[in-house]
PDB file of C-alpha atoms in Angstrom:
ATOM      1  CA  UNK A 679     196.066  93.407  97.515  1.00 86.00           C
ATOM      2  CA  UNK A 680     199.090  91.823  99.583  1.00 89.00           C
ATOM      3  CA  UNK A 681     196.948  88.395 100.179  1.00 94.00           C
ATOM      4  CA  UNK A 682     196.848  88.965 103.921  1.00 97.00           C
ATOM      5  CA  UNK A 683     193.056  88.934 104.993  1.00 97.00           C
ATOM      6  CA  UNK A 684     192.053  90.214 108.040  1.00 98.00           C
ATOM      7  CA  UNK A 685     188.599  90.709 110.380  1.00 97.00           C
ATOM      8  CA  UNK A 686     186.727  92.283 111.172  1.00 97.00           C
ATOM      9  CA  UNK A 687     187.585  95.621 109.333  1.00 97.00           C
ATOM     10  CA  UNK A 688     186.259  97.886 112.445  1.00 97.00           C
ATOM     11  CA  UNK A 689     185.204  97.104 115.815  1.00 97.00           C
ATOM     12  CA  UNK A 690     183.733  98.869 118.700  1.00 98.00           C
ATOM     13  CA  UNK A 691     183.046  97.884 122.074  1.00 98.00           C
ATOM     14  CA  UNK A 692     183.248  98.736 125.735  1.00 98.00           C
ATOM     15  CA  UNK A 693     185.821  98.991 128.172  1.00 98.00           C
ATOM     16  CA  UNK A 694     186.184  95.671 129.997  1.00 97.00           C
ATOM     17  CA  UNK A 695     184.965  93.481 127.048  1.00 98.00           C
ATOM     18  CA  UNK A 696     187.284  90.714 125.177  1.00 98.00           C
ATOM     19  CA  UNK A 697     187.885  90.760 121.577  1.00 98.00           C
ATOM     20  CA  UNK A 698     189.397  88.208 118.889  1.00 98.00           C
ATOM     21  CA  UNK A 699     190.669  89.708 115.583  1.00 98.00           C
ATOM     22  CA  UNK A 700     191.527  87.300 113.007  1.00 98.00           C
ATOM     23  CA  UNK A 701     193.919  87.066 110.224  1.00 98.00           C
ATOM     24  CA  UNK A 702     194.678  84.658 107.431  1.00 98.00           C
ATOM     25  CA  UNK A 703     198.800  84.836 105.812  1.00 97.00           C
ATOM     26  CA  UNK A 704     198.991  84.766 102.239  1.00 97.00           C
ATOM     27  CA  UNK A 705     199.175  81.229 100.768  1.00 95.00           C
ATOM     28  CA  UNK A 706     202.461  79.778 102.026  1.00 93.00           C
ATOM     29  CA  UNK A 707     203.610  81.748 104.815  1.00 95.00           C
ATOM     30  CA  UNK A 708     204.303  80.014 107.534  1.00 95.00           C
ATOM     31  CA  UNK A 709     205.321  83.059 109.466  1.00 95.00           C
ATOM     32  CA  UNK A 710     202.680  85.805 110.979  1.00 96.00           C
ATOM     33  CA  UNK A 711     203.159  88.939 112.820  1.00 96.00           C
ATOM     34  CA  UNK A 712     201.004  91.151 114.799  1.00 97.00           C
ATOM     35  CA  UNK A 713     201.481  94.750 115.394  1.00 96.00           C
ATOM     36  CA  UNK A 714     199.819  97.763 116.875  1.00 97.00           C
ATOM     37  CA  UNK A 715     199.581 101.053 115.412  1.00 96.00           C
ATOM     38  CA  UNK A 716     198.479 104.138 117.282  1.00 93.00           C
ATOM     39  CA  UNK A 717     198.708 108.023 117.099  1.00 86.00           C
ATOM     40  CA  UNK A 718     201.040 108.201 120.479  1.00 84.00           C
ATOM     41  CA  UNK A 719     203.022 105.319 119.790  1.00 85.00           C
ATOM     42  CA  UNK A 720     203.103 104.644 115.966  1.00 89.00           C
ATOM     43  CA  UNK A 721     203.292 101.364 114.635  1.00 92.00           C
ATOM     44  CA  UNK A 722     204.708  98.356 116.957  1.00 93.00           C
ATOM     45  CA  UNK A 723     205.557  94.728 116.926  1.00 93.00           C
ATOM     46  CA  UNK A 724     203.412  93.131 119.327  1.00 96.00           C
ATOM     47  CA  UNK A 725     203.990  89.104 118.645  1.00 95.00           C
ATOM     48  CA  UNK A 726     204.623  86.615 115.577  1.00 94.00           C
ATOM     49  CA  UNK A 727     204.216  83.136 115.067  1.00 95.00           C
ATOM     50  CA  UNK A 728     206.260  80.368 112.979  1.00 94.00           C
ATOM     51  CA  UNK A 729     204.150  77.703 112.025  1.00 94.00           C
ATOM     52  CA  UNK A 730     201.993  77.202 115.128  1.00 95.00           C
ATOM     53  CA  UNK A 731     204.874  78.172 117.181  1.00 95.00           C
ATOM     54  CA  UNK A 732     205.398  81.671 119.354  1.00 94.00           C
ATOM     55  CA  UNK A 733     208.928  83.263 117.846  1.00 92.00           C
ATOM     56  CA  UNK A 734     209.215  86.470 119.373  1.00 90.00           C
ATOM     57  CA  UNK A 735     207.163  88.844 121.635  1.00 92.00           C
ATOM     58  CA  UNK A 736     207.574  92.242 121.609  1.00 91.00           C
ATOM     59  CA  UNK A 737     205.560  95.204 123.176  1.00 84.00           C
ATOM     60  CA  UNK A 738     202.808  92.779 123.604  1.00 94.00           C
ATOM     61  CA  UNK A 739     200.524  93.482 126.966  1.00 95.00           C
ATOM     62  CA  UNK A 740     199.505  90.836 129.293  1.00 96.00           C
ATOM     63  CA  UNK A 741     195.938  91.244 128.391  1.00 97.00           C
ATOM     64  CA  UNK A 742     196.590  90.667 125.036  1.00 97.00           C
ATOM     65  CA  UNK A 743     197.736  87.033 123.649  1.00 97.00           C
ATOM     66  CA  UNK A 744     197.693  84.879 120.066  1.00 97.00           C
ATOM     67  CA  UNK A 745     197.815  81.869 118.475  1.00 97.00           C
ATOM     68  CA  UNK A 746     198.396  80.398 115.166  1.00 98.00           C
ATOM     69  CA  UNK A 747     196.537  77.427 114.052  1.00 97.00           C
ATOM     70  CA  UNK A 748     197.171  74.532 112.118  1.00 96.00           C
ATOM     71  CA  UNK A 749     195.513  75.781 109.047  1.00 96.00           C
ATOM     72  CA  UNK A 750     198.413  78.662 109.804  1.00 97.00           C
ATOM     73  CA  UNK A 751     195.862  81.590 110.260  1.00 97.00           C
ATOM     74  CA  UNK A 752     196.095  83.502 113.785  1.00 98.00           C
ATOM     75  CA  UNK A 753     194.049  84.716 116.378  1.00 98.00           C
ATOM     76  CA  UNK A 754     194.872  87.980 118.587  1.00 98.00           C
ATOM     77  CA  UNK A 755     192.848  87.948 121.370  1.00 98.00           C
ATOM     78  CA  UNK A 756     192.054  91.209 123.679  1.00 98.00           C
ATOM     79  CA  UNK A 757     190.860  91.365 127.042  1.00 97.00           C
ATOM     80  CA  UNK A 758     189.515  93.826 129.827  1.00 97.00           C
ATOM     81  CA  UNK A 759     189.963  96.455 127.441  1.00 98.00           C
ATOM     82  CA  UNK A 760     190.995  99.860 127.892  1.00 97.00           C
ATOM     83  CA  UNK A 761     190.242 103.310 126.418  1.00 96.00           C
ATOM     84  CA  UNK A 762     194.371 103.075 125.734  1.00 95.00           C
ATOM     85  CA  UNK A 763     193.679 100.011 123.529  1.00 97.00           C
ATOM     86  CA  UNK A 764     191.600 101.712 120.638  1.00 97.00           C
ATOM     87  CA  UNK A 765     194.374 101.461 117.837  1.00 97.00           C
ATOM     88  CA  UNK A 766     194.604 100.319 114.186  1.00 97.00           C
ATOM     89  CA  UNK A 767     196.128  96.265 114.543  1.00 98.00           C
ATOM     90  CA  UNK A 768     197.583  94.850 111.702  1.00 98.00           C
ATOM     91  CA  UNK A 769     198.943  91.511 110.685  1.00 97.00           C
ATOM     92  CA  UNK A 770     201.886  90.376 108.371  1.00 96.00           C
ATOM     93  CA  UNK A 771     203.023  87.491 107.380  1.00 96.00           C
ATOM     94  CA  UNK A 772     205.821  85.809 105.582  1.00 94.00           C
ATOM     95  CA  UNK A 773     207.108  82.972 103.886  1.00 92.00           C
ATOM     96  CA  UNK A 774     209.433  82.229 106.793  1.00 85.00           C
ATOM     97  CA  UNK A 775     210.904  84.910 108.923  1.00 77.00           C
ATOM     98  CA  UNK A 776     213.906  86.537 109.401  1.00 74.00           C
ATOM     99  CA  UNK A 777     215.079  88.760 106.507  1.00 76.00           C
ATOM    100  CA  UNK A 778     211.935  87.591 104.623  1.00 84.00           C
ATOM    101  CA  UNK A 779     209.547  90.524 103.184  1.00 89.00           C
ATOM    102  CA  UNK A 780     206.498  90.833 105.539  1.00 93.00           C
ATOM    103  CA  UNK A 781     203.031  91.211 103.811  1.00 95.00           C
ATOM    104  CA  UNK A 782     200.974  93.447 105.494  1.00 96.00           C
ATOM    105  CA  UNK A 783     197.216  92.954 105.858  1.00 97.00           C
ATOM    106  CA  UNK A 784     194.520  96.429 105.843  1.00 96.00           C
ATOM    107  CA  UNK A 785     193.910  95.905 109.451  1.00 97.00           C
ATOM    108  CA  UNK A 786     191.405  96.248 111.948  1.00 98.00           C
ATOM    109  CA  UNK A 787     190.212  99.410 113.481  1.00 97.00           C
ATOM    110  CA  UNK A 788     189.108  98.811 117.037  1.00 98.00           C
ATOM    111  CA  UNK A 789     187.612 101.809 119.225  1.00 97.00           C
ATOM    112  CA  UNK A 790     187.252 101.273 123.046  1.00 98.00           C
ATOM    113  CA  UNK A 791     184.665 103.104 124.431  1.00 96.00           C
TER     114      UNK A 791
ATOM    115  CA  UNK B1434     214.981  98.589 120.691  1.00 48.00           C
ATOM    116  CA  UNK B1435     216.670 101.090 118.031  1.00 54.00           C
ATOM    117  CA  UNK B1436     215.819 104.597 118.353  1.00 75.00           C
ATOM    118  CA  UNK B1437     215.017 105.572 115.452  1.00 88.00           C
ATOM    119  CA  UNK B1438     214.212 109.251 114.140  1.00 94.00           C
ATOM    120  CA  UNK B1439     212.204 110.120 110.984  1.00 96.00           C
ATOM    121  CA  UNK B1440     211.554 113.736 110.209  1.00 96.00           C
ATOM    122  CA  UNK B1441     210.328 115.833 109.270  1.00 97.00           C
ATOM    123  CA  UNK B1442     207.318 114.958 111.001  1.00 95.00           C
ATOM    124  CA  UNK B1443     204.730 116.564 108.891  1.00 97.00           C
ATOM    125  CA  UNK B1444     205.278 117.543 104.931  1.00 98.00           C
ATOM    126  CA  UNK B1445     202.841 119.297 103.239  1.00 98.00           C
ATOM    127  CA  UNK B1446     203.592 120.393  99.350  1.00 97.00           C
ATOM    128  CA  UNK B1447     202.382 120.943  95.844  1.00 97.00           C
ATOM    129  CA  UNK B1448     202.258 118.656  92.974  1.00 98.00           C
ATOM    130  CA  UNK B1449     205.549 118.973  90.877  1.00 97.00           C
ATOM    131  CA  UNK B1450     207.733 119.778  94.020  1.00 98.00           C
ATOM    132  CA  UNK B1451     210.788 118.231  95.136  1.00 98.00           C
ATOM    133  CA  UNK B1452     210.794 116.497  99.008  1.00 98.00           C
ATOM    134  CA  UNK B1453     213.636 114.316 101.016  1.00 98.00           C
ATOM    135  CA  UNK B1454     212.479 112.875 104.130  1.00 98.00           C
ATOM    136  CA  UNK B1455     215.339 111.343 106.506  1.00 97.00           C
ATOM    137  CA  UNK B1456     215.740 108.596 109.147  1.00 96.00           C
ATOM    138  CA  UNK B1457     218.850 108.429 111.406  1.00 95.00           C
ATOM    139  CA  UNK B1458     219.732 106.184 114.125  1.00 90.00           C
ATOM    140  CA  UNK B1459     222.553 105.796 116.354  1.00 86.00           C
ATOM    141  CA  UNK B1460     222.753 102.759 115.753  1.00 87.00           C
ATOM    142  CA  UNK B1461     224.304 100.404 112.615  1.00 88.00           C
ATOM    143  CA  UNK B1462     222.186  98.618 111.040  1.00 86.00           C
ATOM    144  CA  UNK B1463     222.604  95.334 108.595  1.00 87.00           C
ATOM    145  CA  UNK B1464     220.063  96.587 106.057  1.00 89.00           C
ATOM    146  CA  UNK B1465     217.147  99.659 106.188  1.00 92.00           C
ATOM    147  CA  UNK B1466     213.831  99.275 104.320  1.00 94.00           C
ATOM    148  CA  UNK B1467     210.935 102.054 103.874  1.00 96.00           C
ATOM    149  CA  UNK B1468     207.499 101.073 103.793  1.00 96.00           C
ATOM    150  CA  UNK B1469     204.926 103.970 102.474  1.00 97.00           C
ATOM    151  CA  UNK B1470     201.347 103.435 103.978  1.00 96.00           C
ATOM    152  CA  UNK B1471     198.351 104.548 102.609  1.00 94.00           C
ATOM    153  CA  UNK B1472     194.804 105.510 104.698  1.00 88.00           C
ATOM    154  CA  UNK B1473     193.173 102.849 105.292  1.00 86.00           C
ATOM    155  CA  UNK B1474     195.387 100.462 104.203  1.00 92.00           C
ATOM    156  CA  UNK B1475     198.782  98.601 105.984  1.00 95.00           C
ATOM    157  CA  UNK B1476     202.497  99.463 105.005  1.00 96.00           C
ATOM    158  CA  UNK B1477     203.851  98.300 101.661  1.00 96.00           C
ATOM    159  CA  UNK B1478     207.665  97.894 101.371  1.00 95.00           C
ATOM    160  CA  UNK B1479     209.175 100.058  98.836  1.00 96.00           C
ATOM    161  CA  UNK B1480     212.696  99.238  98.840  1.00 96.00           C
ATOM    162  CA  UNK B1481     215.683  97.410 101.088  1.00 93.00           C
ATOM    163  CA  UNK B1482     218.908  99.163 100.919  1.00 94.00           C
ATOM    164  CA  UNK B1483     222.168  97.085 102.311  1.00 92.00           C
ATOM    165  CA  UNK B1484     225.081  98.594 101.361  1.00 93.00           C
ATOM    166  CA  UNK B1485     226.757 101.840 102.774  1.00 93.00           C
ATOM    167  CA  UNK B1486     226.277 103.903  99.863  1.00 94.00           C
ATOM    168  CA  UNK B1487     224.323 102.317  97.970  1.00 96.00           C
ATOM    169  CA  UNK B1488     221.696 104.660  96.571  1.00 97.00           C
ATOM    170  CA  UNK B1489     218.610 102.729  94.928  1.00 97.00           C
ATOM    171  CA  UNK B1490     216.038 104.496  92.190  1.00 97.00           C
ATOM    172  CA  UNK B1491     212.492 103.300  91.819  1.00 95.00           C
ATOM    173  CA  UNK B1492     210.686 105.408  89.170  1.00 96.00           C
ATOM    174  CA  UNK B1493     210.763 109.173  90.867  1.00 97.00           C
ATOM    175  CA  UNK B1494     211.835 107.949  94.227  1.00 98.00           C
ATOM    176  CA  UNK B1495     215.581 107.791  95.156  1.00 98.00           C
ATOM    177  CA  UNK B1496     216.795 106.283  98.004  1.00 98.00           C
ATOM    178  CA  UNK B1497     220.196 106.319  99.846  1.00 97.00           C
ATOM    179  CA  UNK B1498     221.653 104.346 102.598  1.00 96.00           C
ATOM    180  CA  UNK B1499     224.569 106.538 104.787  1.00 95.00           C
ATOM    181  CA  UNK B1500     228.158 105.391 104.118  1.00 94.00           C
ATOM    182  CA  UNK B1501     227.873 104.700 108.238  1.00 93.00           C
ATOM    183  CA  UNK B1502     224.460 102.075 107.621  1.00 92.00           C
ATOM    184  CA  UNK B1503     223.302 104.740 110.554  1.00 92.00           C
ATOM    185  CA  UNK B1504     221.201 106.733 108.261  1.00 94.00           C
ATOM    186  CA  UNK B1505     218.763 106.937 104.799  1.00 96.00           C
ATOM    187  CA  UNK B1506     217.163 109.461 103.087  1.00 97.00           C
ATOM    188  CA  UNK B1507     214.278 109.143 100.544  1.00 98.00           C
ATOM    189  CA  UNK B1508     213.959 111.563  97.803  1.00 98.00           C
ATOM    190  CA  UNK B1509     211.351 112.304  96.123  1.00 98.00           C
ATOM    191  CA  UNK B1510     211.174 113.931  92.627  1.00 98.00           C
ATOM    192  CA  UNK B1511     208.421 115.584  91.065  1.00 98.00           C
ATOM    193  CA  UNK B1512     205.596 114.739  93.467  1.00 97.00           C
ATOM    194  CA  UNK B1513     202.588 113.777  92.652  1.00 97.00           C
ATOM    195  CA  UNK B1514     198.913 113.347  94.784  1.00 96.00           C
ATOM    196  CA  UNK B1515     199.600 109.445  94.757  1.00 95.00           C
ATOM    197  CA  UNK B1516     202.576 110.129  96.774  1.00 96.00           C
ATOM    198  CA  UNK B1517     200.577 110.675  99.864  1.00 97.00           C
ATOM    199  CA  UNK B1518     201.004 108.739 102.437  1.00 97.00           C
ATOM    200  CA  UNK B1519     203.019 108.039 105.732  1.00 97.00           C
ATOM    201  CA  UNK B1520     206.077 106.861 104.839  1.00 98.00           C
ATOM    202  CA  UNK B1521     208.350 104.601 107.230  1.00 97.00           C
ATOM    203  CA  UNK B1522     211.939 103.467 107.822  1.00 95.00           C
ATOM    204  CA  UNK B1523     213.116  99.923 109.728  1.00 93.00           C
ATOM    205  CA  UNK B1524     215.976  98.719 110.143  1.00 88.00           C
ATOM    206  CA  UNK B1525     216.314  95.001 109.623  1.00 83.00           C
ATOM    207  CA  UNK B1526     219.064  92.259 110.716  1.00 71.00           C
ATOM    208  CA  UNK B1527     221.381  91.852 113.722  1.00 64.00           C
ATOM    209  CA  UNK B1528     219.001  91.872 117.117  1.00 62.00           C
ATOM    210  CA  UNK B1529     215.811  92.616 115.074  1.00 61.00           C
ATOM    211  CA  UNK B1530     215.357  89.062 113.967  1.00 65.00           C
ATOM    212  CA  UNK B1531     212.189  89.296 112.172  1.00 73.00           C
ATOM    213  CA  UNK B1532     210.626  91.984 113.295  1.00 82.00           C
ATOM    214  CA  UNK B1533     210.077  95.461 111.774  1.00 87.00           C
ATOM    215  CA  UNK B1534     211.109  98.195 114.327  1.00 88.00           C
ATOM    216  CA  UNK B1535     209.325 101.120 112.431  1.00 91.00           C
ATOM    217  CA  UNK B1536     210.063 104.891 113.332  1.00 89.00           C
ATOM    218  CA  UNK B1537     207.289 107.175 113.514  1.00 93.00           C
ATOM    219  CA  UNK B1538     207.113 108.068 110.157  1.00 95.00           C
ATOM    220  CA  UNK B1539     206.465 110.845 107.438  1.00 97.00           C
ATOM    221  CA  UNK B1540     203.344 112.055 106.410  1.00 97.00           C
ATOM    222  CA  UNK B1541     203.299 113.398 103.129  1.00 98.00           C
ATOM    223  CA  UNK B1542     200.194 115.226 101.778  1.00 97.00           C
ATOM    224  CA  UNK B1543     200.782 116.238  97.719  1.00 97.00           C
ATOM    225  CA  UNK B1544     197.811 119.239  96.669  1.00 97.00           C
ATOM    226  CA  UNK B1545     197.195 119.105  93.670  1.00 96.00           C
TER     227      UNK B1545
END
């Protein structure tokens, strides 16, 4: 168990439709990352978040955005959803960022149908 | 982005063999570490290599970092079914910052 929570564990909805998945950083870390893993493109850094703040954005689409709250766990939020979008997301976080060892959570699986 | 190549691909083997998986890159990189990810689950980091050279040993697992920081291999002795998984290689420092670049990985299947 790395300490990283995340929800829900599998989701399904329609094309069109918004989701939010949610994750909650080990005790401590102030630093959370979001990534995307799927069968054509592997496993990809979409965004992370220091402490509240947006640090770096990386294959992240417009449709897609995230926030960290005070309480330091993060929202990813997904909208008009596409078949494209069904993919395994996970989270990380870390105690700050940089070099520090990211903590991966199990993910969610969501399926766009 | 670094491009970064993991093969093979697919590995398939009994218990009790031998396997090296690689990752090479064209690029240099400050530091390399491999994650191995189990179904269902999100990567794990096995080990950070940093020095050209340096070769690193955690139980049957042996890894290497290239003389050039360009390249690492993973050995793995004696295999066993626990072994399975998808095993991954990113490169960390310099224009990475904090994020894990990840190649596409290894997917190692022990029978028993």
């Amino acid at each position: 168990d790395s300490g990283v929570t995340q929800t829900p564990k599998h989701l399904i909805t329609a094309t069109g439709q918004r989701v939010t998945l949610r994750c909650s950083p080990r005790s401590g870390d102030l630093s959370v990352y979001w990534y995307q893993q799927s069968l054509d493109q592997g496993l990809q850094f979409l965004i992370q978040y220091y402490n509240g703040e947006e640090r770096a954005k990386g294959n992240i689409l417009e449709r897609f955005s995230a926030q960290q709250f005070p309480d330091l766990h993060s929202e990813l939020n997904l909208s008009s959803l596409e078949l494209g979008d069904s993919a395994l997301y996970f989270c990380a976080s870390s105690v700050v960022s940089g070099m520090d060892t990211q903590y991966f959570g199990p993910g969610t699986r969501l399926t766009v149908l | 982005t670094q491009l970064l190549e993991q093969s093979p691909q697919f590995l398939s083997i009994q218990e009790g063999e031998n396997l090296t998986v690689y990752c090479n890159s064209s690029s240099v990189f400050s530091s390399l570490q491999w994650y191995r990810q189990e179904p269902g689950e999100g990567p794990v980091l096995l080990v950070t290599v940093v020095t050209g050279g340096e070769v690193k040993k955690l139980k049957r697992l042996t890894f290497q970092f290239g003389d050039a920081r360009k390249d690492s291999s993973l050995h793995i002795t004696a295999a066993q079914t626990g072994d399975t998984g998808l095993y991954l290689c990113a490169p960390r420092g310099g224009s990475t910052l904090g994020r894990l670049y990840f190649g596409r990985g290894t997917q190692l299947t022990v029978w028993p």
